[in-house]
Coordinates of C-alpha atoms (C1' of nucleotides) in Angstrom, one line a residue:
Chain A
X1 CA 3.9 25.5 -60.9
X2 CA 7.0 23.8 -62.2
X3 CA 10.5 24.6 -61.9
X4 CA 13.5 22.6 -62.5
X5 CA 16.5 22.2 -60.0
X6 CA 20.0 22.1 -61.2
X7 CA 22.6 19.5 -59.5
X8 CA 25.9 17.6 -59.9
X9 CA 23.6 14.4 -60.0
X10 CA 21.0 15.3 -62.2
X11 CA 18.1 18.1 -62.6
X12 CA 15.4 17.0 -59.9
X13 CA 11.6 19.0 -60.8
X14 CA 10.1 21.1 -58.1
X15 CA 6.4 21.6 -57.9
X16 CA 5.1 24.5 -56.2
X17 CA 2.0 25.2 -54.8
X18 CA 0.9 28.7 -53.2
X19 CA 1.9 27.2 -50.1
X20 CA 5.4 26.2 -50.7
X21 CA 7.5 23.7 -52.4
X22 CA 4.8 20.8 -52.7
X23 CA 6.6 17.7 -54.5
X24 CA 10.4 17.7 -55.4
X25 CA 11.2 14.8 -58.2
X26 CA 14.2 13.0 -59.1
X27 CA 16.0 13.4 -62.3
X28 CA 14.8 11.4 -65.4
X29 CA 11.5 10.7 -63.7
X30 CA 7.9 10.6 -65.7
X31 CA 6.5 13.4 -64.3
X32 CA 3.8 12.3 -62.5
X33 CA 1.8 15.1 -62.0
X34 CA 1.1 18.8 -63.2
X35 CA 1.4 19.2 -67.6
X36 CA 5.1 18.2 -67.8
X37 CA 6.0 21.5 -68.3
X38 CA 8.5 23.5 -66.1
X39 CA 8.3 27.5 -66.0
X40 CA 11.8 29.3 -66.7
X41 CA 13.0 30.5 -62.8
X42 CA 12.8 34.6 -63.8
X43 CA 9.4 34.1 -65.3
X44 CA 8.0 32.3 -61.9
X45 CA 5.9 34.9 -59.3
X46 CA 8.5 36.5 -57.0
X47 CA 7.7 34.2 -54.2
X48 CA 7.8 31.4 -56.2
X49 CA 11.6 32.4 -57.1
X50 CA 12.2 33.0 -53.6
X51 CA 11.0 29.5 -52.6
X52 CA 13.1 28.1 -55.7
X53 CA 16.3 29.4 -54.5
X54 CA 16.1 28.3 -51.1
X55 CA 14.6 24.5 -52.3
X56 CA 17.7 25.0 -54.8
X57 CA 20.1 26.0 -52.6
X58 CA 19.2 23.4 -49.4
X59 CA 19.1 20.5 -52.2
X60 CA 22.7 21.4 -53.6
X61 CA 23.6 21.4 -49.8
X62 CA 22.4 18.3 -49.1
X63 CA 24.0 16.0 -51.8
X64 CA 26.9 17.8 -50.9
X65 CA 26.7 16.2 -47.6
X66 CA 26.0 19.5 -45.5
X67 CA 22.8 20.2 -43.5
X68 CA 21.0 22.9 -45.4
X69 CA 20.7 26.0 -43.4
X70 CA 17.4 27.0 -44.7
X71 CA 13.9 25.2 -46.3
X72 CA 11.3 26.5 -48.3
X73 CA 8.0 25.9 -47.2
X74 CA 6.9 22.6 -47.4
X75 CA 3.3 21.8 -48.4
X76 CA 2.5 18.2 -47.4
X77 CA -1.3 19.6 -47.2
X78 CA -1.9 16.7 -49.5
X79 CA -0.9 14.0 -46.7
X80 CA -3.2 12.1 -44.3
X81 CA -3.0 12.9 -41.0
X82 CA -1.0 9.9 -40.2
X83 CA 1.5 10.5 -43.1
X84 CA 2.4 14.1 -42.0
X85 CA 3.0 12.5 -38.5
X86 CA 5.7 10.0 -40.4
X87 CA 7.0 13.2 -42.5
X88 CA 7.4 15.4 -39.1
X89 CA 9.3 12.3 -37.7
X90 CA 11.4 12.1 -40.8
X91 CA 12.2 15.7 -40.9
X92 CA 14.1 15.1 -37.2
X93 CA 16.0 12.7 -38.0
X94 CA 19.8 14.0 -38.5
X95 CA 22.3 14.5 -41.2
X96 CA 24.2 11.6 -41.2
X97 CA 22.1 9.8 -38.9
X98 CA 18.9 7.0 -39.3
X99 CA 16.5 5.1 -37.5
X100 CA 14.5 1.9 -38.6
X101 CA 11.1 1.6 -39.7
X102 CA 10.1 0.7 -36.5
X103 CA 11.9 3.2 -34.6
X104 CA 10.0 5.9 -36.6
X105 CA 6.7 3.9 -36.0
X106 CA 8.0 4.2 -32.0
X107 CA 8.6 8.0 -32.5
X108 CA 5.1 8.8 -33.8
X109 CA 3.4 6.5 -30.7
X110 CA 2.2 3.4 -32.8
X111 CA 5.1 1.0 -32.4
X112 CA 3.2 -1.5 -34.2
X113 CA 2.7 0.4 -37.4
X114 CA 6.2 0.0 -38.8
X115 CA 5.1 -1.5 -42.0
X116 CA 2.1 1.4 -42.3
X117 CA 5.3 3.6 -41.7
X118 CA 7.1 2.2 -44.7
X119 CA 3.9 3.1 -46.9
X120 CA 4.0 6.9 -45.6
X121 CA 7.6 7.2 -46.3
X122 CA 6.7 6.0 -49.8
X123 CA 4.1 8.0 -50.1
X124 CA 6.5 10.9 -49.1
X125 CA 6.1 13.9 -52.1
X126 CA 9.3 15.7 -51.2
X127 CA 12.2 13.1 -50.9
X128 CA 15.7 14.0 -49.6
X129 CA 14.8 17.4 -48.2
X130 CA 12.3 15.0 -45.9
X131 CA 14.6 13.0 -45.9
X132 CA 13.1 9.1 -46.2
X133 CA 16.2 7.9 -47.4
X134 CA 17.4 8.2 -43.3
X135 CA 15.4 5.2 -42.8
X136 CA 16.8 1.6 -43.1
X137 CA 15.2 -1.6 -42.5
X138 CA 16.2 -3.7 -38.8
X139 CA 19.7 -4.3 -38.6
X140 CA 20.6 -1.3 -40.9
X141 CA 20.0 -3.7 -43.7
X142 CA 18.6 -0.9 -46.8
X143 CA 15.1 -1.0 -47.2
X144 CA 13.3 -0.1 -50.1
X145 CA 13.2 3.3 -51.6
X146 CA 10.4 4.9 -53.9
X147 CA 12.8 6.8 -56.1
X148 CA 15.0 3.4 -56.9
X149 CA 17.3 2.0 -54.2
X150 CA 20.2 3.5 -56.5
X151 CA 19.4 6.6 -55.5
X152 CA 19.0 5.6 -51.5
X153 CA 22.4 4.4 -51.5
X154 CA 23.6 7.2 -53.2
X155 CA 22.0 9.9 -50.6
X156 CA 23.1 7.5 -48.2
X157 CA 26.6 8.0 -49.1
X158 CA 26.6 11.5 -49.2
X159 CA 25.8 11.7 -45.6
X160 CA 28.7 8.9 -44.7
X161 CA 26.1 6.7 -43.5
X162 CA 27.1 2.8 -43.7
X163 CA 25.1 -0.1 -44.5
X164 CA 25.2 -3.7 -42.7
X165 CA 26.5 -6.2 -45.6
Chain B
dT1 C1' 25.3 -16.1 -45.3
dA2 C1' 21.4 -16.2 -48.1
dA3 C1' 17.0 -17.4 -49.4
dG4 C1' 12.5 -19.0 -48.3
dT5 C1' 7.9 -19.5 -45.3
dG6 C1' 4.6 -17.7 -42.0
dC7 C1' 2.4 -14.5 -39.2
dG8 C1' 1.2 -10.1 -36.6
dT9 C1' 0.2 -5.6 -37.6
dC10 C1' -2.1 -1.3 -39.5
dG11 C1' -2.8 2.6 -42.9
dT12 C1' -4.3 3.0 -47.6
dT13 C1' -7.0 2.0 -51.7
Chain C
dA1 C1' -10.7 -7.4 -48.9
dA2 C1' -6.0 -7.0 -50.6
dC3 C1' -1.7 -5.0 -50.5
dG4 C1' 2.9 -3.1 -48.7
dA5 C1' 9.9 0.6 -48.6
dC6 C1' 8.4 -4.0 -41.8
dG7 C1' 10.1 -7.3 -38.2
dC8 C1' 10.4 -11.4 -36.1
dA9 C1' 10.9 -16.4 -35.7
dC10 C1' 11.8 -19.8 -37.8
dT11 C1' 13.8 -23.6 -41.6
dT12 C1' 16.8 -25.2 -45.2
dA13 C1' 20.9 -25.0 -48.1

DNA sequence: TAAGTGCGTCGTT
DNA sequence: AACGACGCACTTA
């Protein structure tokens, strides 16, 4: 089930699943999945709305630079095993803080598998509230970025986080 | 600084 | 078997 998120930089597209908030997408985006068409929030199963506010709520939070003080669930069922590793990783990284690609690979024990880590973070279904764009490339040089590296920077600044030129 | 080449590495398709 | 949101060690402008 789709449901549309409201926010000063654009209306991102939550997709729910009966186990939570399963893929968030940004603004303008083809939708990728599901029939392209979002259900109006008071029409959506109570749970469902309950979910949305929080997912609303924590993403408003976040690109207002705050730590959100509460998720919805988050189903990454659809992961491999060694993508929901990289997504637990990601999800203890800071506000305001990163790691490279191959400190993440470090933090999951396969420090050799920082390029496999890159793919899991692109492969990562709910960006910013797991929060991919925390991880930079050696040197904190930027990276790349699924969603468009506009939008990296831009999440990047929210938290205050600087880049190397 | 910046741009290019090459290679090790490993999960995914 | 081929392909990356990597990282490192280079070389060349």
């Amino acid at each position: 089930m789709t449901l549309l998120v409201p926010t000063s930089l654009g209306t991102f597209v939550a997709h729910y699943s009966a186990q939570g908030l399963a893929r968030l997408d940004f603004p303008n985006r083809p939708t990728s999945d599901d029939d392209g068409k979002s259900t109006a929030a008071d029409l959506a199963p109570a749970q469902i709305r309950r979910w949305h506010t929080l997912t609303s709520k924590a993403l408003n939070e976040m690109l207002a630079g705050r730590a959100p003080k509460s998720l919805p669930p988050l189903d990454i069922s659809a992961g491999t095993q060694f993508q929901r590793r990289v997504w637990q990783a990601l999800r203890e990284i800071g506000m305001g803080t990163t790691k490279s690609y191959a400190q993440v690979a470090d933090a999951i024990g396969k420090p050799r598998a920082t390029r496999a880590v890159g793919g899991a973070c692109g492969a990562n279904p709910i960006p910013v509230l797991i929060p991919c764009h925390r991880v930079l490339a050696a040197n904190q040089r930027l990276g790349g970025f699924g969603g468009g590296l506009d939008w990296k920077r831009r999440l990047l600044a929210c938290e205050g986080i600087e880049l190397f030129a």
